[in-house]
Amino acid sequence: MRLEIDWTRCDGHGLCARLLPERIALDEHGFPVLPDRHVDDRLLPHARRAVAVCPSLALRLESPAPTRPVR
Amino acid sequence: MTTSLAPDAGYPAPQAWGAARLLAGTSAGRVDLDRHRTVHGRPRSLEAEPLAGACAAVRLLGRGGAAFPVATKLRGTPVGSRTHILVNGAEGEPASHKDRALMRLAPHLVLDGALAVARSLQTRRVSIVVQDATAHRSLAGAARERGDARGIRIIHHDHGFVGGEVRAVVRALSDGPPVPPGRRLLPTVHGIDGRPTFAANVETFAQLALLLALGVDEYAGVGARDEPGTTLLTILGDVPHPGVVEVPTGIPLSALVGSGTTPVLVGGYHGTWLPGPGDLAVSRPALRAAGAPLNAGVLARLPDSTCALGEVATVARWLAGESTGQCGPCFFGLPALAATLDQLAAGRPVLPHALHRVGLLPGRGACAHPDGAATFVRSALEVLEEEVARHRAHGRCGRPLLCVLPTTTRRGAA
């Protein structure tokens, strides 16, 4: 699975970084930084918990099949 | 010759180098319907799949910035009366003038292209968004001159750089805010009012009209093999012929930006700085392969008389102001980066800090604005290494900031 963020929703609450420090850090303004978005089975329960507590519903888990954006 | 391309000020007339196609007949000014028909005739009608085939045969790429293959986009758009056609003439980048030049001078070519695509996709829903007032008048006048353009909506759209991004335009035309959506939405699937929308830049539609008037062979008779035909560019700064030009693709970059020794910007304010033109040829595939995509067709070379680092910092501040404020990493990250560049120009030892802030931008927004800004600043810092060292040593470089790279002040403030 892959972590996705709707950046228009994220308000930088930062709960995700506390629940999933293996994948999510915070920048100086409190917004998530995700160097590696891939979530394996070991981390999946923690990732699901991070998704569940996001107050802005900005964080989600998706199966990897990104569509290419068209401008 | 050095020219600052401030909007409409001292802005030379567009010229064609070699074959004038988009600009054919424009030497005497705006082309009216009679003259347009004399110069271009009528575009033939093709159904959607043959039209896509013709686009594929000439490798037509979108001219708005993303250089997406037009054939692929056409094939991904459903045929039928629900489908919308969206002509994007928002041109929110202050350095770019090619779209407004085209709409001002050759409005019928744009209308021909839009109507031809509408016929191919069997729809009558055509919308054109335009930021420039003169271009709007030109298109509206052109639509009144002909009987087949009465149903076209021509909409004034003045929502800045990010607001001109196609998904932002789609939202604005669907009674939403003029900002990109947070989730990936393809206009061809979920466009205006949630309906399929074939959206492309104004020049792309004009190129489609040319393709239908000339046929594949004649269209591909000039230009590079990897992207035949001509392209519009806006060239500014210390270059032989500043302004909007139409050139055959494949022309050497050095022919356009001159033989100076100062850095060259390819692709405008989301573009890439290069130490010089090298032996690069101007076609979208070639420049993309070289790591310097053409984007919306802006090329610039700084004159030696301006403070290069100051120019970059000025554009970075403008980019920060163009953030629509909906994504935190962009809204906070771009002003922070601009401030760091100001410190760098003042001689502070903050280069690692600037690079760190640049590195945090890509992939952290609903649109490509933070990514584009990062490309612009990162490549500038690489190319301007000596400049940065000079500012570090003396607190300045001794040259004034001429603002050769034009910026606008944000309407209503950020």
PDB file of C-alpha atoms in Angstrom, chain B residues 13-252:
ATOM      1  CA  ALA B  13       5.687  42.726 -32.689  1.00  0.00           C
ATOM      2  CA  PRO B  14       5.735  38.939 -32.945  1.00  0.00           C
ATOM      3  CA  GLN B  15       7.787  37.651 -35.830  1.00  0.00           C
ATOM      4  CA  ALA B  16       8.196  34.361 -37.641  1.00  0.00           C
ATOM      5  CA  TRP B  17      11.594  32.926 -38.450  1.00  0.00           C
ATOM      6  CA  GLY B  18      11.329  30.888 -41.599  1.00  0.00           C
ATOM      7  CA  ALA B  19       7.867  29.534 -42.271  1.00  0.00           C
ATOM      8  CA  ALA B  20       5.122  31.723 -40.792  1.00  0.00           C
ATOM      9  CA  ARG B  21       2.212  29.442 -40.053  1.00  0.00           C
ATOM     10  CA  LEU B  22       0.433  30.490 -36.890  1.00  0.00           C
ATOM     11  CA  LEU B  23       1.578  34.023 -37.635  1.00  0.00           C
ATOM     12  CA  ALA B  24       0.846  33.852 -41.387  1.00  0.00           C
ATOM     13  CA  GLY B  25      -0.805  37.078 -42.541  1.00  0.00           C
ATOM     14  CA  THR B  26      -0.251  38.849 -39.212  1.00  0.00           C
ATOM     15  CA  SER B  27       2.449  41.282 -40.362  1.00  0.00           C
ATOM     16  CA  ALA B  28      -0.267  43.897 -40.928  1.00  0.00           C
ATOM     17  CA  GLY B  29      -1.854  43.185 -37.538  1.00  0.00           C
ATOM     18  CA  ARG B  30      -4.946  41.227 -36.507  1.00  0.00           C
ATOM     19  CA  VAL B  31      -6.242  38.841 -39.154  1.00  0.00           C
ATOM     20  CA  ASP B  32      -9.977  39.233 -39.813  1.00  0.00           C
ATOM     21  CA  LEU B  33     -12.180  36.464 -41.167  1.00  0.00           C
ATOM     22  CA  ASP B  34     -11.756  37.310 -44.879  1.00  0.00           C
ATOM     23  CA  ARG B  35      -8.035  37.473 -44.612  1.00  0.00           C
ATOM     24  CA  HIS B  36      -7.960  34.356 -42.464  1.00  0.00           C
ATOM     25  CA  ARG B  37      -9.862  32.368 -45.100  1.00  0.00           C
ATOM     26  CA  THR B  38      -7.535  33.682 -47.822  1.00  0.00           C
ATOM     27  CA  VAL B  39      -4.438  32.677 -45.855  1.00  0.00           C
ATOM     28  CA  HIS B  40      -5.572  29.404 -44.285  1.00  0.00           C
ATOM     29  CA  GLY B  41      -8.630  28.243 -46.210  1.00  0.00           C
ATOM     30  CA  ARG B  42     -10.989  26.051 -44.253  1.00  0.00           C
ATOM     31  CA  PRO B  43      -9.841  23.222 -42.014  1.00  0.00           C
ATOM     32  CA  ARG B  44     -11.151  19.864 -43.190  1.00  0.00           C
ATOM     33  CA  SER B  45     -13.385  17.880 -40.888  1.00  0.00           C
ATOM     34  CA  LEU B  46     -12.149  14.644 -39.414  1.00  0.00           C
ATOM     35  CA  GLU B  47     -13.821  12.245 -37.049  1.00  0.00           C
ATOM     36  CA  ALA B  48     -12.195  11.759 -33.682  1.00  0.00           C
ATOM     37  CA  GLU B  49     -10.051   8.734 -34.452  1.00  0.00           C
ATOM     38  CA  PRO B  50      -8.629  10.027 -37.769  1.00  0.00           C
ATOM     39  CA  LEU B  51      -7.928  13.346 -36.033  1.00  0.00           C
ATOM     40  CA  ALA B  52      -6.073  11.525 -33.262  1.00  0.00           C
ATOM     41  CA  GLY B  53      -4.208   9.587 -35.939  1.00  0.00           C
ATOM     42  CA  ALA B  54      -3.125  12.810 -37.646  1.00  0.00           C
ATOM     43  CA  CYS B  55      -1.970  14.223 -34.280  1.00  0.00           C
ATOM     44  CA  ALA B  56       0.004  11.054 -33.624  1.00  0.00           C
ATOM     45  CA  ALA B  57       1.547  11.187 -37.107  1.00  0.00           C
ATOM     46  CA  VAL B  58       2.956  14.684 -36.471  1.00  0.00           C
ATOM     47  CA  ARG B  59       3.666  13.918 -32.799  1.00  0.00           C
ATOM     48  CA  LEU B  60       1.649  16.925 -31.710  1.00  0.00           C
ATOM     49  CA  LEU B  61       2.339  17.819 -28.078  1.00  0.00           C
ATOM     50  CA  GLY B  62       0.316  20.194 -25.917  1.00  0.00           C
ATOM     51  CA  ARG B  63       1.651  23.750 -25.845  1.00  0.00           C
ATOM     52  CA  GLY B  64       0.467  24.774 -22.384  1.00  0.00           C
ATOM     53  CA  GLY B  65       3.419  23.390 -20.476  1.00  0.00           C
ATOM     54  CA  ALA B  66       2.960  19.685 -19.828  1.00  0.00           C
ATOM     55  CA  ALA B  67       3.638  18.698 -23.474  1.00  0.00           C
ATOM     56  CA  PHE B  68       1.115  15.877 -23.204  1.00  0.00           C
ATOM     57  CA  PRO B  69       0.529  14.021 -26.516  1.00  0.00           C
ATOM     58  CA  VAL B  70      -2.636  15.446 -28.085  1.00  0.00           C
ATOM     59  CA  ALA B  71      -3.479  12.128 -29.761  1.00  0.00           C
ATOM     60  CA  THR B  72      -3.543  10.359 -26.383  1.00  0.00           C
ATOM     61  CA  LYS B  73      -5.721  13.062 -24.895  1.00  0.00           C
ATOM     62  CA  LEU B  74      -8.147  12.923 -27.836  1.00  0.00           C
ATOM     63  CA  ARG B  75      -8.394   9.146 -27.614  1.00  0.00           C
ATOM     64  CA  GLY B  76      -9.080   9.454 -23.897  1.00  0.00           C
ATOM     65  CA  THR B  77     -12.013  11.828 -24.432  1.00  0.00           C
ATOM     66  CA  PRO B  78     -15.465  10.307 -25.008  1.00  0.00           C
ATOM     67  CA  VAL B  79     -17.278  11.351 -28.191  1.00  0.00           C
ATOM     68  CA  GLY B  80     -20.708  12.866 -27.649  1.00  0.00           C
ATOM     69  CA  SER B  81     -22.752  15.919 -26.809  1.00  0.00           C
ATOM     70  CA  ARG B  82     -21.943  15.723 -23.073  1.00  0.00           C
ATOM     71  CA  THR B  83     -18.272  16.390 -23.752  1.00  0.00           C
ATOM     72  CA  HIS B  84     -16.867  19.887 -23.274  1.00  0.00           C
ATOM     73  CA  ILE B  85     -14.073  21.567 -25.216  1.00  0.00           C
ATOM     74  CA  LEU B  86     -11.947  23.911 -23.106  1.00  0.00           C
ATOM     75  CA  VAL B  87      -9.509  26.319 -24.727  1.00  0.00           C
ATOM     76  CA  ASN B  88      -7.076  27.559 -22.093  1.00  0.00           C
ATOM     77  CA  GLY B  89      -5.789  31.056 -22.817  1.00  0.00           C
ATOM     78  CA  ALA B  90      -5.281  32.037 -19.181  1.00  0.00           C
ATOM     79  CA  GLU B  91      -1.510  32.503 -19.644  1.00  0.00           C
ATOM     80  CA  GLY B  92      -0.760  33.453 -16.057  1.00  0.00           C
ATOM     81  CA  GLU B  93       3.027  33.512 -16.341  1.00  0.00           C
ATOM     82  CA  PRO B  94       4.179  37.135 -16.619  1.00  0.00           C
ATOM     83  CA  ALA B  95       7.147  36.208 -18.826  1.00  0.00           C
ATOM     84  CA  SER B  96       4.941  34.483 -21.393  1.00  0.00           C
ATOM     85  CA  HIS B  97       3.205  36.454 -24.125  1.00  0.00           C
ATOM     86  CA  LYS B  98       2.849  33.899 -26.884  1.00  0.00           C
ATOM     87  CA  ASP B  99      -0.748  32.914 -26.161  1.00  0.00           C
ATOM     88  CA  ARG B 100      -2.056  36.457 -25.958  1.00  0.00           C
ATOM     89  CA  ALA B 101      -0.080  37.349 -29.095  1.00  0.00           C
ATOM     90  CA  LEU B 102      -1.745  34.467 -30.937  1.00  0.00           C
ATOM     91  CA  MET B 103      -5.245  35.351 -29.704  1.00  0.00           C
ATOM     92  CA  ARG B 104      -4.755  39.028 -30.498  1.00  0.00           C
ATOM     93  CA  LEU B 105      -3.394  38.450 -34.011  1.00  0.00           C
ATOM     94  CA  ALA B 106      -4.896  35.192 -35.248  1.00  0.00           C
ATOM     95  CA  PRO B 107      -8.145  34.631 -33.294  1.00  0.00           C
ATOM     96  CA  HIS B 108      -9.811  32.752 -36.158  1.00  0.00           C
ATOM     97  CA  LEU B 109      -7.120  30.100 -36.131  1.00  0.00           C
ATOM     98  CA  VAL B 110      -7.896  29.416 -32.464  1.00  0.00           C
ATOM     99  CA  LEU B 111     -11.651  29.323 -33.191  1.00  0.00           C
ATOM    100  CA  ASP B 112     -11.097  27.040 -36.210  1.00  0.00           C
ATOM    101  CA  GLY B 113      -9.161  24.615 -34.032  1.00  0.00           C
ATOM    102  CA  ALA B 114     -11.693  24.648 -31.212  1.00  0.00           C
ATOM    103  CA  LEU B 115     -14.645  24.173 -33.566  1.00  0.00           C
ATOM    104  CA  ALA B 116     -12.872  21.414 -35.485  1.00  0.00           C
ATOM    105  CA  VAL B 117     -12.217  19.466 -32.293  1.00  0.00           C
ATOM    106  CA  ALA B 118     -15.825  20.053 -31.221  1.00  0.00           C
ATOM    107  CA  ARG B 119     -17.061  18.636 -34.547  1.00  0.00           C
ATOM    108  CA  SER B 120     -14.745  15.638 -34.210  1.00  0.00           C
ATOM    109  CA  LEU B 121     -15.999  14.912 -30.724  1.00  0.00           C
ATOM    110  CA  GLN B 122     -19.603  15.635 -31.812  1.00  0.00           C
ATOM    111  CA  THR B 123     -20.297  18.315 -29.262  1.00  0.00           C
ATOM    112  CA  ARG B 124     -21.227  21.999 -29.303  1.00  0.00           C
ATOM    113  CA  ARG B 125     -19.958  22.864 -25.852  1.00  0.00           C
ATOM    114  CA  VAL B 126     -16.922  25.091 -26.366  1.00  0.00           C
ATOM    115  CA  SER B 127     -15.471  27.409 -23.719  1.00  0.00           C
ATOM    116  CA  ILE B 128     -12.472  29.693 -24.039  1.00  0.00           C
ATOM    117  CA  VAL B 129     -10.872  31.276 -20.981  1.00  0.00           C
ATOM    118  CA  VAL B 130      -8.713  34.355 -21.455  1.00  0.00           C
ATOM    119  CA  GLN B 131      -6.861  36.569 -19.011  1.00  0.00           C
ATOM    120  CA  ASP B 132      -5.697  39.319 -21.370  1.00  0.00           C
ATOM    121  CA  ALA B 133      -8.366  41.948 -22.120  1.00  0.00           C
ATOM    122  CA  THR B 134      -7.137  42.691 -25.661  1.00  0.00           C
ATOM    123  CA  ALA B 135      -7.042  39.002 -26.502  1.00  0.00           C
ATOM    124  CA  HIS B 136     -10.578  38.660 -25.134  1.00  0.00           C
ATOM    125  CA  ARG B 137     -11.817  41.495 -27.376  1.00  0.00           C
ATOM    126  CA  SER B 138     -10.041  39.955 -30.353  1.00  0.00           C
ATOM    127  CA  LEU B 139     -11.637  36.535 -29.836  1.00  0.00           C
ATOM    128  CA  ALA B 140     -15.082  37.935 -29.055  1.00  0.00           C
ATOM    129  CA  GLY B 141     -14.910  40.077 -32.198  1.00  0.00           C
ATOM    130  CA  ALA B 142     -13.828  37.087 -34.232  1.00  0.00           C
ATOM    131  CA  ALA B 143     -16.695  34.986 -32.881  1.00  0.00           C
ATOM    132  CA  ARG B 144     -19.147  37.691 -33.975  1.00  0.00           C
ATOM    133  CA  GLU B 145     -17.628  37.769 -37.466  1.00  0.00           C
ATOM    134  CA  ARG B 146     -18.617  34.191 -38.230  1.00  0.00           C
ATOM    135  CA  GLY B 147     -21.812  32.198 -38.072  1.00  0.00           C
ATOM    136  CA  ASP B 148     -20.416  29.010 -36.583  1.00  0.00           C
ATOM    137  CA  ALA B 149     -19.003  30.437 -33.339  1.00  0.00           C
ATOM    138  CA  ARG B 150     -22.167  31.804 -31.707  1.00  0.00           C
ATOM    139  CA  GLY B 151     -22.358  29.049 -29.111  1.00  0.00           C
ATOM    140  CA  ILE B 152     -18.793  29.538 -27.894  1.00  0.00           C
ATOM    141  CA  ARG B 153     -18.419  30.880 -24.367  1.00  0.00           C
ATOM    142  CA  ILE B 154     -15.524  33.315 -24.065  1.00  0.00           C
ATOM    143  CA  ILE B 155     -14.801  33.882 -20.406  1.00  0.00           C
ATOM    144  CA  HIS B 156     -12.513  36.364 -18.718  1.00  0.00           C
ATOM    145  CA  HIS B 157     -10.370  34.395 -16.276  1.00  0.00           C
ATOM    146  CA  ASP B 158      -7.902  36.349 -14.158  1.00  0.00           C
ATOM    147  CA  HIS B 159      -6.785  34.066 -11.360  1.00  0.00           C
ATOM    148  CA  GLY B 160      -3.005  34.189 -11.570  1.00  0.00           C
ATOM    149  CA  PHE B 161      -0.471  31.546 -12.434  1.00  0.00           C
ATOM    150  CA  VAL B 162      -1.827  28.594 -10.463  1.00  0.00           C
ATOM    151  CA  GLY B 163      -5.422  29.646 -11.185  1.00  0.00           C
ATOM    152  CA  GLY B 164      -4.671  29.210 -14.887  1.00  0.00           C
ATOM    153  CA  GLU B 165      -3.718  25.575 -14.433  1.00  0.00           C
ATOM    154  CA  VAL B 166      -6.258  23.559 -16.362  1.00  0.00           C
ATOM    155  CA  ARG B 167      -7.810  21.773 -13.392  1.00  0.00           C
ATOM    156  CA  ALA B 168      -8.200  25.133 -11.634  1.00  0.00           C
ATOM    157  CA  VAL B 169      -9.906  26.496 -14.747  1.00  0.00           C
ATOM    158  CA  VAL B 170     -12.190  23.457 -14.881  1.00  0.00           C
ATOM    159  CA  ARG B 171     -13.202  24.056 -11.270  1.00  0.00           C
ATOM    160  CA  ALA B 172     -13.823  27.751 -11.870  1.00  0.00           C
ATOM    161  CA  LEU B 173     -16.069  26.917 -14.837  1.00  0.00           C
ATOM    162  CA  SER B 174     -17.940  24.431 -12.657  1.00  0.00           C
ATOM    163  CA  ASP B 175     -18.857  27.194 -10.164  1.00  0.00           C
ATOM    164  CA  GLY B 176     -16.041  26.191  -7.836  1.00  0.00           C
ATOM    165  CA  PRO B 177     -13.019  28.130  -6.576  1.00  0.00           C
ATOM    166  CA  PRO B 178     -10.270  28.803  -9.185  1.00  0.00           C
ATOM    167  CA  VAL B 179      -7.750  26.473  -7.525  1.00  0.00           C
ATOM    168  CA  PRO B 180      -6.564  22.966  -8.400  1.00  0.00           C
ATOM    169  CA  PRO B 181      -8.399  20.093  -6.706  1.00  0.00           C
ATOM    170  CA  GLY B 182      -6.679  18.100  -3.984  1.00  0.00           C
ATOM    171  CA  ARG B 183      -7.183  14.762  -5.661  1.00  0.00           C
ATOM    172  CA  ARG B 184      -6.058  13.614  -9.070  1.00  0.00           C
ATOM    173  CA  LEU B 185      -8.874  14.318 -11.484  1.00  0.00           C
ATOM    174  CA  LEU B 186      -8.462  13.927 -15.223  1.00  0.00           C
ATOM    175  CA  PRO B 187     -10.355  16.625 -17.146  1.00  0.00           C
ATOM    176  CA  THR B 188     -11.057  14.023 -19.854  1.00  0.00           C
ATOM    177  CA  VAL B 189     -13.006  12.041 -17.266  1.00  0.00           C
ATOM    178  CA  HIS B 190     -14.144  14.586 -14.697  1.00  0.00           C
ATOM    179  CA  GLY B 191     -14.052  18.015 -16.301  1.00  0.00           C
ATOM    180  CA  ILE B 192     -16.424  20.990 -16.526  1.00  0.00           C
ATOM    181  CA  ASP B 193     -19.590  20.267 -14.476  1.00  0.00           C
ATOM    182  CA  GLY B 194     -18.240  16.781 -13.914  1.00  0.00           C
ATOM    183  CA  ARG B 195     -18.437  16.003 -17.636  1.00  0.00           C
ATOM    184  CA  PRO B 196     -15.639  14.771 -19.927  1.00  0.00           C
ATOM    185  CA  THR B 197     -13.589  17.719 -21.148  1.00  0.00           C
ATOM    186  CA  PHE B 198     -10.967  17.984 -23.854  1.00  0.00           C
ATOM    187  CA  ALA B 199      -8.842  20.811 -22.479  1.00  0.00           C
ATOM    188  CA  ALA B 200      -5.789  22.241 -24.185  1.00  0.00           C
ATOM    189  CA  ASN B 201      -3.810  25.422 -24.583  1.00  0.00           C
ATOM    190  CA  VAL B 202      -4.815  28.010 -27.235  1.00  0.00           C
ATOM    191  CA  GLU B 203      -1.713  27.343 -29.312  1.00  0.00           C
ATOM    192  CA  THR B 204      -2.526  23.624 -29.323  1.00  0.00           C
ATOM    193  CA  PHE B 205      -5.927  24.389 -30.868  1.00  0.00           C
ATOM    194  CA  ALA B 206      -4.315  26.700 -33.444  1.00  0.00           C
ATOM    195  CA  GLN B 207      -1.840  23.939 -34.306  1.00  0.00           C
ATOM    196  CA  LEU B 208      -4.775  21.525 -34.732  1.00  0.00           C
ATOM    197  CA  ALA B 209      -6.385  24.008 -37.148  1.00  0.00           C
ATOM    198  CA  LEU B 210      -3.137  24.186 -39.120  1.00  0.00           C
ATOM    199  CA  LEU B 211      -2.842  20.413 -39.160  1.00  0.00           C
ATOM    200  CA  LEU B 212      -6.382  20.114 -40.551  1.00  0.00           C
ATOM    201  CA  ALA B 213      -5.781  22.826 -43.149  1.00  0.00           C
ATOM    202  CA  LEU B 214      -2.364  21.594 -44.303  1.00  0.00           C
ATOM    203  CA  GLY B 215      -2.624  17.828 -43.879  1.00  0.00           C
ATOM    204  CA  VAL B 216      -0.035  15.654 -42.178  1.00  0.00           C
ATOM    205  CA  ASP B 217       2.669  15.766 -44.856  1.00  0.00           C
ATOM    206  CA  GLU B 218       2.721  19.513 -45.365  1.00  0.00           C
ATOM    207  CA  TYR B 219       2.403  20.161 -41.615  1.00  0.00           C
ATOM    208  CA  ALA B 220       5.428  17.933 -40.979  1.00  0.00           C
ATOM    209  CA  GLY B 221       7.353  19.493 -43.857  1.00  0.00           C
ATOM    210  CA  VAL B 222       9.215  21.801 -41.482  1.00  0.00           C
ATOM    211  CA  GLY B 223      10.715  21.345 -38.066  1.00  0.00           C
ATOM    212  CA  ALA B 224      12.402  18.577 -36.101  1.00  0.00           C
ATOM    213  CA  ARG B 225      11.647  14.904 -36.660  1.00  0.00           C
ATOM    214  CA  ASP B 226      10.771  14.356 -33.026  1.00  0.00           C
ATOM    215  CA  GLU B 227       8.205  17.190 -33.022  1.00  0.00           C
ATOM    216  CA  PRO B 228       7.500  18.491 -36.537  1.00  0.00           C
ATOM    217  CA  GLY B 229       6.055  21.901 -37.347  1.00  0.00           C
ATOM    218  CA  THR B 230       6.559  25.253 -35.719  1.00  0.00           C
ATOM    219  CA  THR B 231       6.260  26.519 -32.185  1.00  0.00           C
ATOM    220  CA  LEU B 232       5.597  29.836 -30.533  1.00  0.00           C
ATOM    221  CA  LEU B 233       8.128  31.063 -27.996  1.00  0.00           C
ATOM    222  CA  THR B 234       8.546  34.127 -25.826  1.00  0.00           C
ATOM    223  CA  ILE B 235      12.184  35.173 -25.618  1.00  0.00           C
ATOM    224  CA  LEU B 236      13.439  37.838 -23.263  1.00  0.00           C
ATOM    225  CA  GLY B 237      16.508  39.443 -21.795  1.00  0.00           C
ATOM    226  CA  ASP B 238      19.884  39.751 -23.494  1.00  0.00           C
ATOM    227  CA  VAL B 239      18.893  38.022 -26.732  1.00  0.00           C
ATOM    228  CA  PRO B 240      19.164  39.008 -30.415  1.00  0.00           C
ATOM    229  CA  HIS B 241      15.390  39.335 -30.985  1.00  0.00           C
ATOM    230  CA  PRO B 242      13.315  39.602 -27.818  1.00  0.00           C
ATOM    231  CA  GLY B 243       9.577  39.046 -27.933  1.00  0.00           C
ATOM    232  CA  VAL B 244       7.246  36.428 -29.318  1.00  0.00           C
ATOM    233  CA  VAL B 245       8.575  34.372 -32.224  1.00  0.00           C
ATOM    234  CA  GLU B 246       7.316  31.484 -34.294  1.00  0.00           C
ATOM    235  CA  VAL B 247      10.167  29.161 -35.213  1.00  0.00           C
ATOM    236  CA  PRO B 248      10.454  25.747 -36.814  1.00  0.00           C
ATOM    237  CA  THR B 249      11.149  23.191 -34.103  1.00  0.00           C
ATOM    238  CA  GLY B 250      14.693  21.875 -34.035  1.00  0.00           C
ATOM    239  CA  ILE B 251      16.251  25.348 -34.340  1.00  0.00           C
ATOM    240  CA  PRO B 252      19.444  25.620 -32.248  1.00  0.00           C
TER     241      PRO B 252
END
